[in-house]
Amino acid sequence: MKRFNQYKYPYMFIAPALVLLLTFSIIPIIIALVISFTDIDLAGLANYSNIEGVGFDNFMNVFKDPVFLKSMFNTMFYVIIGVPFVVMLAMGAALLLNYGTGWLFKTFRVVYYMPSITNIVAVAVVWGYLYNSHYGLFNHMLSWFGIPAQQWLNDPTLAKLSLILLAVWKSIGLNMIIFLAALQGIPRSYYEAAEIDGASKWKKLLYITVPLLSFATFFVTITTLIGWIQFFEEPLVMTKGGPLNSTMSMALFIYNNGFQLSNFGYAAAGSFVLFIIIIAVTVVQFAVKRKDVEY
């Protein structure tokens, strides 16, 4: 009690955050874990006596479900291709925009950032037109070069790549802002010292800028990775997981089972598998993270 009184003011400051974390994160995770061991559905929600424990059946069945396995493969496909593109393009855009402070550069900052705050439904309408196989803009542009029209959202492989292109376009802006903030925090004296030593622009970029962006790169990588593992909105509004589940992500699989088919226990088991994957990936990211660069 004496120790609590000694540190009561710090405890009071962090108490609201801890209450929110406990209420909206920790408790829902515990409830989802409990639900994953039951057969709860709509009948169970109406009357708890209809709920029965099923042990690990939901977890065993989910790994036998070909749709879930397909969604795991698709999610891995999205992550492996999408995350590097987002990180590299966001860093590249930030480097280009960091060179200038005129109105044109500020305008482009807004242009790049706009997709991040645009409603996904509005985005789906625009990109649905771009990808339309009959009168879409992309197929019209291909016709200029004599290339036949493509089934952007109906071909299993092409549909995955089309969703990745859309998600990359939507993700660049926010991450670009993070890189821009990190770039403007690099002391100018480092570049001046390098110029005195005769360093070229390429060497300044390679030995000063990129190493000092390591923390921002780590932050962008880990948040982007977690976001893409939970890839949901784009396949939901553009393809509904089709064709033939070729764009089904793990998050969309969980949504379909929980809110379309009312298999809450089964969906909770899938969500816990997704949760464990996110935790494992995050731990690996922290384990392989190099020490922060300081000059």
mmCIF file of C-alpha atoms in Angstrom:
data_model
loop_
_atom_site.group_PDB
_atom_site.id
_atom_site.type_symbol
_atom_site.label_atom_id
_atom_site.label_comp_id
_atom_site.label_asym_id
_atom_site.label_seq_id
_atom_site.Cartn_x
_atom_site.Cartn_y
_atom_site.Cartn_z
ATOM 1 C CA MET A 1 0.000 0.000 0.000
ATOM 2 C CA LYS A 2 2.885 2.318 0.808
ATOM 3 C CA ARG A 3 4.365 1.585 -2.631
ATOM 4 C CA PHE A 4 0.993 2.284 -4.283
ATOM 5 C CA ASN A 5 0.691 5.627 -2.500
ATOM 6 C CA GLN A 6 4.202 6.492 -3.616
ATOM 7 C CA TYR A 7 3.346 5.925 -7.289
ATOM 8 C CA LYS A 8 -0.391 6.665 -7.228
ATOM 9 C CA TYR A 9 -0.211 9.576 -9.684
ATOM 10 C CA PRO A 10 1.499 7.554 -12.451
ATOM 11 C CA TYR A 11 -1.036 4.780 -11.835
ATOM 12 C CA MET A 12 -3.871 7.301 -12.136
ATOM 13 C CA PHE A 13 -2.542 8.525 -15.495
ATOM 14 C CA ILE A 14 -2.257 5.051 -17.029
ATOM 15 C CA ALA A 15 -5.479 3.735 -15.455
ATOM 16 C CA PRO A 16 -7.845 4.931 -18.267
ATOM 17 C CA ALA A 17 -5.657 3.322 -20.924
ATOM 18 C CA LEU A 18 -5.464 0.076 -18.940
ATOM 19 C CA VAL A 19 -9.256 0.011 -18.462
ATOM 20 C CA LEU A 20 -9.835 0.526 -22.197
ATOM 21 C CA LEU A 21 -7.238 -2.136 -23.052
ATOM 22 C CA LEU A 22 -8.806 -4.591 -20.635
ATOM 23 C CA THR A 23 -12.376 -3.869 -21.773
ATOM 24 C CA PHE A 24 -11.930 -3.835 -25.534
ATOM 25 C CA SER A 25 -8.902 -6.118 -26.054
ATOM 26 C CA ILE A 26 -8.103 -8.543 -23.246
ATOM 27 C CA ILE A 27 -11.666 -9.530 -22.261
ATOM 28 C CA PRO A 28 -12.846 -10.042 -25.920
ATOM 29 C CA ILE A 29 -9.807 -12.268 -26.535
ATOM 30 C CA ILE A 30 -10.653 -14.394 -23.493
ATOM 31 C CA ILE A 31 -14.325 -14.594 -24.553
ATOM 32 C CA ALA A 32 -13.309 -15.615 -28.103
ATOM 33 C CA LEU A 33 -11.085 -18.347 -26.678
ATOM 34 C CA VAL A 34 -13.950 -19.711 -24.566
ATOM 35 C CA ILE A 35 -16.382 -19.544 -27.510
ATOM 36 C CA SER A 36 -13.939 -21.421 -29.743
ATOM 37 C CA PHE A 37 -14.452 -24.540 -27.565
ATOM 38 C CA THR A 38 -18.251 -24.474 -28.032
ATOM 39 C CA ASP A 39 -20.778 -24.981 -30.847
ATOM 40 C CA ILE A 40 -22.493 -21.630 -30.227
ATOM 41 C CA ASP A 41 -24.698 -20.337 -33.043
ATOM 42 C CA LEU A 42 -27.841 -18.183 -33.252
ATOM 43 C CA ALA A 43 -29.818 -20.730 -31.247
ATOM 44 C CA GLY A 44 -27.128 -20.619 -28.574
ATOM 45 C CA LEU A 45 -27.285 -16.849 -28.426
ATOM 46 C CA ALA A 46 -31.049 -16.997 -27.899
ATOM 47 C CA ASN A 47 -30.773 -19.682 -25.216
ATOM 48 C CA TYR A 48 -27.475 -20.523 -23.552
ATOM 49 C CA SER A 49 -28.743 -24.042 -22.735
ATOM 50 C CA ASN A 50 -28.348 -24.847 -26.455
ATOM 51 C CA ILE A 51 -24.587 -24.348 -26.224
ATOM 52 C CA GLU A 52 -22.419 -27.439 -25.838
ATOM 53 C CA GLY A 53 -18.703 -27.785 -25.368
ATOM 54 C CA VAL A 54 -16.917 -29.451 -28.284
ATOM 55 C CA GLY A 55 -13.356 -29.471 -26.987
ATOM 56 C CA PHE A 56 -10.781 -29.005 -29.725
ATOM 57 C CA ASP A 57 -13.157 -30.105 -32.534
ATOM 58 C CA ASN A 58 -13.448 -26.589 -33.971
ATOM 59 C CA PHE A 59 -9.667 -26.257 -34.159
ATOM 60 C CA MET A 60 -9.247 -29.703 -35.749
ATOM 61 C CA ASN A 61 -12.082 -29.114 -38.219
ATOM 62 C CA VAL A 62 -10.820 -25.702 -39.234
ATOM 63 C CA PHE A 63 -7.506 -27.196 -40.316
ATOM 64 C CA LYS A 64 -9.379 -29.837 -42.342
ATOM 65 C CA ASP A 65 -11.485 -27.184 -44.060
ATOM 66 C CA PRO A 66 -10.161 -26.667 -47.623
ATOM 67 C CA VAL A 67 -11.586 -23.135 -47.690
ATOM 68 C CA PHE A 68 -9.670 -22.189 -44.544
ATOM 69 C CA LEU A 69 -6.460 -23.721 -45.907
ATOM 70 C CA LYS A 70 -7.048 -21.823 -49.147
ATOM 71 C CA SER A 71 -7.567 -18.606 -47.160
ATOM 72 C CA MET A 72 -4.265 -19.200 -45.317
ATOM 73 C CA PHE A 73 -2.452 -19.609 -48.625
ATOM 74 C CA ASN A 74 -4.102 -16.497 -50.066
ATOM 75 C CA THR A 75 -3.241 -14.460 -46.966
ATOM 76 C CA MET A 76 0.395 -15.560 -47.205
ATOM 77 C CA PHE A 77 0.330 -14.598 -50.919
ATOM 78 C CA TYR A 78 -1.005 -11.131 -50.059
ATOM 79 C CA VAL A 79 1.605 -10.612 -47.327
ATOM 80 C CA ILE A 80 4.638 -11.813 -49.300
ATOM 81 C CA ILE A 81 3.862 -9.612 -52.313
ATOM 82 C CA GLY A 82 2.019 -6.688 -50.764
ATOM 83 C CA VAL A 83 4.104 -5.786 -47.709
ATOM 84 C CA PRO A 84 7.471 -5.249 -49.504
ATOM 85 C CA PHE A 85 5.731 -3.159 -52.162
ATOM 86 C CA VAL A 86 4.050 -0.930 -49.567
ATOM 87 C CA VAL A 87 7.262 -0.364 -47.595
ATOM 88 C CA MET A 88 9.428 0.347 -50.647
ATOM 89 C CA LEU A 89 6.915 2.578 -52.440
ATOM 90 C CA ALA A 90 6.080 4.532 -49.270
ATOM 91 C CA MET A 91 9.766 5.111 -48.550
ATOM 92 C CA GLY A 92 10.443 6.045 -52.175
ATOM 93 C CA ALA A 93 7.568 8.545 -52.251
ATOM 94 C CA ALA A 94 8.731 10.072 -48.955
ATOM 95 C CA LEU A 95 12.316 10.435 -50.215
ATOM 96 C CA LEU A 96 11.144 12.180 -53.389
ATOM 97 C CA LEU A 97 8.763 14.516 -51.580
ATOM 98 C CA ASN A 98 11.329 15.314 -48.886
ATOM 99 C CA TYR A 99 13.599 17.037 -51.406
ATOM 100 C CA GLY A 100 11.219 19.935 -51.964
ATOM 101 C CA THR A 101 9.048 22.243 -49.877
ATOM 102 C CA GLY A 102 7.219 24.105 -52.659
ATOM 103 C CA TRP A 103 3.490 23.988 -53.285
ATOM 104 C CA LEU A 104 3.869 21.227 -55.854
ATOM 105 C CA PHE A 105 5.510 18.884 -53.315
ATOM 106 C CA LYS A 106 2.888 19.750 -50.679
ATOM 107 C CA THR A 107 0.155 19.069 -53.221
ATOM 108 C CA PHE A 108 1.592 15.654 -53.979
ATOM 109 C CA ARG A 109 1.718 14.852 -50.253
ATOM 110 C CA VAL A 110 -2.038 15.404 -50.178
ATOM 111 C CA VAL A 111 -2.508 13.413 -53.396
ATOM 112 C CA TYR A 112 -0.620 10.417 -51.989
ATOM 113 C CA TYR A 113 -2.381 10.640 -48.631
ATOM 114 C CA MET A 114 -5.932 10.943 -49.993
ATOM 115 C CA PRO A 115 -6.438 7.176 -50.674
ATOM 116 C CA SER A 116 -5.703 6.423 -47.003
ATOM 117 C CA ILE A 117 -8.709 8.432 -45.828
ATOM 118 C CA THR A 118 -11.059 7.535 -48.674
ATOM 119 C CA ASN A 119 -13.982 5.270 -47.842
ATOM 120 C CA ILE A 120 -13.423 1.714 -49.082
ATOM 121 C CA VAL A 121 -16.889 1.613 -50.692
ATOM 122 C CA ALA A 122 -16.101 4.702 -52.793
ATOM 123 C CA VAL A 123 -12.757 3.155 -53.671
ATOM 124 C CA ALA A 124 -14.498 -0.066 -54.705
ATOM 125 C CA VAL A 125 -16.818 1.825 -57.061
ATOM 126 C CA VAL A 126 -13.915 3.568 -58.815
ATOM 127 C CA TRP A 127 -11.640 0.522 -58.992
ATOM 128 C CA GLY A 128 -14.584 -1.657 -60.031
ATOM 129 C CA TYR A 129 -14.855 0.541 -63.118
ATOM 130 C CA LEU A 130 -11.088 0.419 -63.727
ATOM 131 C CA TYR A 131 -11.101 -3.401 -63.515
ATOM 132 C CA ASN A 132 -14.311 -3.908 -65.498
ATOM 133 C CA SER A 133 -13.586 -6.541 -68.150
ATOM 134 C CA HIS A 134 -15.875 -4.943 -70.776
ATOM 135 C CA TYR A 135 -15.488 -1.179 -70.508
ATOM 136 C CA GLY A 136 -12.857 -0.711 -67.812
ATOM 137 C CA LEU A 137 -10.040 1.795 -68.193
ATOM 138 C CA PHE A 138 -7.249 -0.776 -67.752
ATOM 139 C CA ASN A 139 -8.510 -2.978 -70.578
ATOM 140 C CA HIS A 140 -9.017 0.128 -72.737
ATOM 141 C CA MET A 141 -5.373 1.088 -72.147
ATOM 142 C CA LEU A 142 -4.215 -2.451 -72.992
ATOM 143 C CA SER A 143 -6.100 -2.218 -76.291
ATOM 144 C CA TRP A 144 -3.790 0.628 -77.344
ATOM 145 C CA PHE A 145 -0.953 -1.916 -77.452
ATOM 146 C CA GLY A 146 -3.008 -4.690 -79.016
ATOM 147 C CA ILE A 147 -3.163 -6.682 -75.775
ATOM 148 C CA PRO A 148 -6.451 -8.596 -75.302
ATOM 149 C CA ALA A 149 -8.813 -7.671 -72.474
ATOM 150 C CA GLN A 150 -8.047 -9.243 -69.089
ATOM 151 C CA GLN A 151 -10.453 -10.717 -66.533
ATOM 152 C CA TRP A 152 -9.037 -8.636 -63.690
ATOM 153 C CA LEU A 153 -11.406 -9.865 -60.992
ATOM 154 C CA ASN A 154 -12.542 -13.156 -62.522
ATOM 155 C CA ASP A 155 -9.225 -14.905 -63.119
ATOM 156 C CA PRO A 156 -8.080 -16.631 -59.853
ATOM 157 C CA THR A 157 -4.458 -15.447 -59.964
ATOM 158 C CA LEU A 158 -5.103 -12.089 -61.598
ATOM 159 C CA ALA A 159 -7.839 -11.329 -59.054
ATOM 160 C CA LYS A 160 -5.361 -11.699 -56.159
ATOM 161 C CA LEU A 161 -2.872 -9.402 -57.889
ATOM 162 C CA SER A 162 -5.650 -6.888 -58.645
ATOM 163 C CA LEU A 163 -6.593 -6.718 -54.951
ATOM 164 C CA ILE A 164 -2.929 -6.310 -54.000
ATOM 165 C CA LEU A 165 -2.583 -3.392 -56.425
ATOM 166 C CA LEU A 166 -5.636 -1.713 -54.913
ATOM 167 C CA ALA A 167 -4.454 -2.281 -51.324
ATOM 168 C CA VAL A 168 -0.925 -1.046 -52.075
ATOM 169 C CA TRP A 169 -2.337 2.134 -53.627
ATOM 170 C CA LYS A 170 -4.498 2.667 -50.541
ATOM 171 C CA SER A 171 -1.697 1.976 -48.027
ATOM 172 C CA ILE A 172 1.115 4.131 -49.387
ATOM 173 C CA GLY A 173 -0.128 7.517 -48.111
ATOM 174 C CA LEU A 174 -0.219 6.849 -44.369
ATOM 175 C CA ASN A 175 3.150 5.069 -44.346
ATOM 176 C CA MET A 176 4.643 7.825 -46.500
ATOM 177 C CA ILE A 177 3.714 10.361 -43.787
ATOM 178 C CA ILE A 178 5.578 8.258 -41.186
ATOM 179 C CA PHE A 179 8.687 8.114 -43.387
ATOM 180 C CA LEU A 180 8.458 11.853 -44.072
ATOM 181 C CA ALA A 181 8.374 12.613 -40.346
ATOM 182 C CA ALA A 182 11.394 10.366 -39.788
ATOM 183 C CA LEU A 183 13.287 11.982 -42.683
ATOM 184 C CA GLN A 184 12.753 15.461 -41.307
ATOM 185 C CA GLY A 185 14.118 14.321 -37.953
ATOM 186 C CA ILE A 186 17.543 13.469 -39.389
ATOM 187 C CA PRO A 187 19.994 16.248 -38.390
ATOM 188 C CA ARG A 188 21.246 18.310 -41.325
ATOM 189 C CA SER A 189 24.756 18.274 -39.809
ATOM 190 C CA TYR A 190 25.243 14.630 -40.882
ATOM 191 C CA TYR A 191 24.733 15.560 -44.543
ATOM 192 C CA GLU A 192 26.996 18.630 -44.216
ATOM 193 C CA ALA A 193 29.788 16.495 -42.752
ATOM 194 C CA ALA A 194 29.366 13.967 -45.565
ATOM 195 C CA GLU A 195 29.490 16.739 -48.191
ATOM 196 C CA ILE A 196 32.761 18.018 -46.713
ATOM 197 C CA ASP A 197 34.138 14.484 -47.117
ATOM 198 C CA GLY A 198 33.002 14.474 -50.740
ATOM 199 C CA ALA A 199 30.197 11.938 -50.396
ATOM 200 C CA SER A 200 27.884 11.611 -53.398
ATOM 201 C CA LYS A 201 24.081 11.815 -53.135
ATOM 202 C CA TRP A 202 23.861 8.040 -53.508
ATOM 203 C CA LYS A 203 26.317 7.442 -50.632
ATOM 204 C CA LYS A 204 24.488 9.935 -48.414
ATOM 205 C CA LEU A 205 21.274 8.074 -49.114
ATOM 206 C CA LEU A 206 22.854 4.672 -48.534
ATOM 207 C CA TYR A 207 24.964 5.424 -45.439
ATOM 208 C CA ILE A 208 22.984 8.190 -43.691
ATOM 209 C CA THR A 209 19.351 8.319 -44.735
ATOM 210 C CA VAL A 210 18.449 4.635 -44.995
ATOM 211 C CA PRO A 211 20.213 3.546 -41.740
ATOM 212 C CA LEU A 212 18.645 6.412 -39.787
ATOM 213 C CA LEU A 213 15.235 5.386 -41.107
ATOM 214 C CA SER A 214 15.633 1.949 -39.538
ATOM 215 C CA PHE A 215 13.174 2.552 -36.697
ATOM 216 C CA ALA A 216 10.561 4.042 -39.039
ATOM 217 C CA THR A 217 11.112 1.145 -41.452
ATOM 218 C CA PHE A 218 10.649 -1.337 -38.615
ATOM 219 C CA PHE A 219 7.462 0.382 -37.447
ATOM 220 C CA VAL A 220 5.995 0.585 -40.948
ATOM 221 C CA THR A 221 6.939 -3.026 -41.684
ATOM 222 C CA ILE A 222 5.401 -4.481 -38.553
ATOM 223 C CA THR A 223 2.171 -2.457 -38.743
ATOM 224 C CA THR A 224 1.818 -3.149 -42.467
ATOM 225 C CA LEU A 225 2.469 -6.842 -41.924
ATOM 226 C CA ILE A 226 -0.184 -7.100 -39.229
ATOM 227 C CA GLY A 227 -2.616 -5.146 -41.414
ATOM 228 C CA TRP A 228 -2.087 -7.440 -44.404
ATOM 229 C CA ILE A 229 -2.438 -10.596 -42.301
ATOM 230 C CA GLN A 230 -5.891 -9.212 -41.443
ATOM 231 C CA PHE A 231 -6.598 -8.387 -45.111
ATOM 232 C CA PHE A 232 -10.394 -8.010 -45.220
ATOM 233 C CA GLU A 233 -12.018 -4.943 -46.740
ATOM 234 C CA GLU A 234 -10.693 -5.231 -50.290
ATOM 235 C CA PRO A 235 -11.708 -8.872 -50.922
ATOM 236 C CA LEU A 236 -15.057 -8.254 -49.190
ATOM 237 C CA VAL A 237 -16.137 -5.294 -51.314
ATOM 238 C CA MET A 238 -14.433 -6.247 -54.599
ATOM 239 C CA THR A 239 -14.769 -10.039 -54.981
ATOM 240 C CA LYS A 240 -16.537 -11.472 -51.898
ATOM 241 C CA GLY A 241 -13.657 -13.972 -51.782
ATOM 242 C CA GLY A 242 -14.259 -15.290 -55.334
ATOM 243 C CA PRO A 243 -13.763 -16.572 -57.906
ATOM 244 C CA LEU A 244 -13.636 -20.098 -56.427
ATOM 245 C CA ASN A 245 -12.325 -18.717 -53.090
ATOM 246 C CA SER A 246 -9.186 -17.572 -54.885
ATOM 247 C CA THR A 247 -9.226 -14.208 -53.063
ATOM 248 C CA MET A 248 -10.577 -15.501 -49.748
ATOM 249 C CA SER A 249 -8.480 -14.178 -46.866
ATOM 250 C CA MET A 250 -8.436 -15.562 -43.328
ATOM 251 C CA ALA A 251 -10.259 -12.518 -41.966
ATOM 252 C CA LEU A 252 -12.967 -12.843 -44.642
ATOM 253 C CA PHE A 253 -13.302 -16.577 -43.876
ATOM 254 C CA ILE A 254 -13.866 -15.742 -40.194
ATOM 255 C CA TYR A 255 -16.410 -13.049 -41.115
ATOM 256 C CA ASN A 256 -18.329 -15.392 -43.431
ATOM 257 C CA ASN A 257 -18.548 -18.149 -40.822
ATOM 258 C CA GLY A 258 -19.363 -15.839 -37.938
ATOM 259 C CA PHE A 259 -21.749 -13.320 -39.481
ATOM 260 C CA GLN A 260 -23.045 -15.048 -42.625
ATOM 261 C CA LEU A 261 -23.330 -18.662 -41.445
ATOM 262 C CA SER A 262 -23.691 -17.946 -37.680
ATOM 263 C CA ASN A 263 -21.058 -20.559 -36.769
ATOM 264 C CA PHE A 264 -19.639 -18.428 -33.978
ATOM 265 C CA GLY A 265 -17.636 -21.193 -32.302
ATOM 266 C CA TYR A 266 -16.071 -22.257 -35.595
ATOM 267 C CA ALA A 267 -15.304 -18.628 -36.518
ATOM 268 C CA ALA A 268 -13.793 -18.026 -33.068
ATOM 269 C CA ALA A 269 -11.455 -20.993 -33.599
ATOM 270 C CA GLY A 270 -10.371 -19.483 -36.933
ATOM 271 C CA SER A 271 -9.893 -16.080 -35.342
ATOM 272 C CA PHE A 272 -7.700 -17.595 -32.648
ATOM 273 C CA VAL A 273 -5.518 -19.250 -35.265
ATOM 274 C CA LEU A 274 -5.206 -15.844 -36.927
ATOM 275 C CA PHE A 275 -4.412 -14.259 -33.546
ATOM 276 C CA ILE A 276 -1.623 -16.779 -32.864
ATOM 277 C CA ILE A 277 -0.145 -16.177 -36.340
ATOM 278 C CA ILE A 278 -0.087 -12.402 -35.724
ATOM 279 C CA ILE A 279 1.566 -12.863 -32.314
ATOM 280 C CA ALA A 280 4.167 -15.246 -33.780
ATOM 281 C CA VAL A 281 4.983 -12.918 -36.680
ATOM 282 C CA THR A 282 5.270 -9.943 -34.322
ATOM 283 C CA VAL A 283 7.599 -11.817 -31.961
ATOM 284 C CA VAL A 284 9.792 -12.871 -34.896
ATOM 285 C CA GLN A 285 9.892 -9.279 -36.136
ATOM 286 C CA PHE A 286 11.112 -8.040 -32.745
ATOM 287 C CA ALA A 287 13.594 -10.908 -32.471
ATOM 288 C CA VAL A 288 15.269 -10.176 -35.804
ATOM 289 C CA LYS A 289 15.155 -6.401 -35.393
ATOM 290 C CA ARG A 290 18.588 -4.920 -35.523
ATOM 291 C CA LYS A 291 19.811 -2.420 -32.957
ATOM 292 C CA ASP A 292 18.771 1.169 -33.692
ATOM 293 C CA VAL A 293 21.360 3.119 -35.682
ATOM 294 C CA GLU A 294 22.889 6.153 -33.968
ATOM 295 C CA TYR A 295 25.710 8.371 -35.150
#
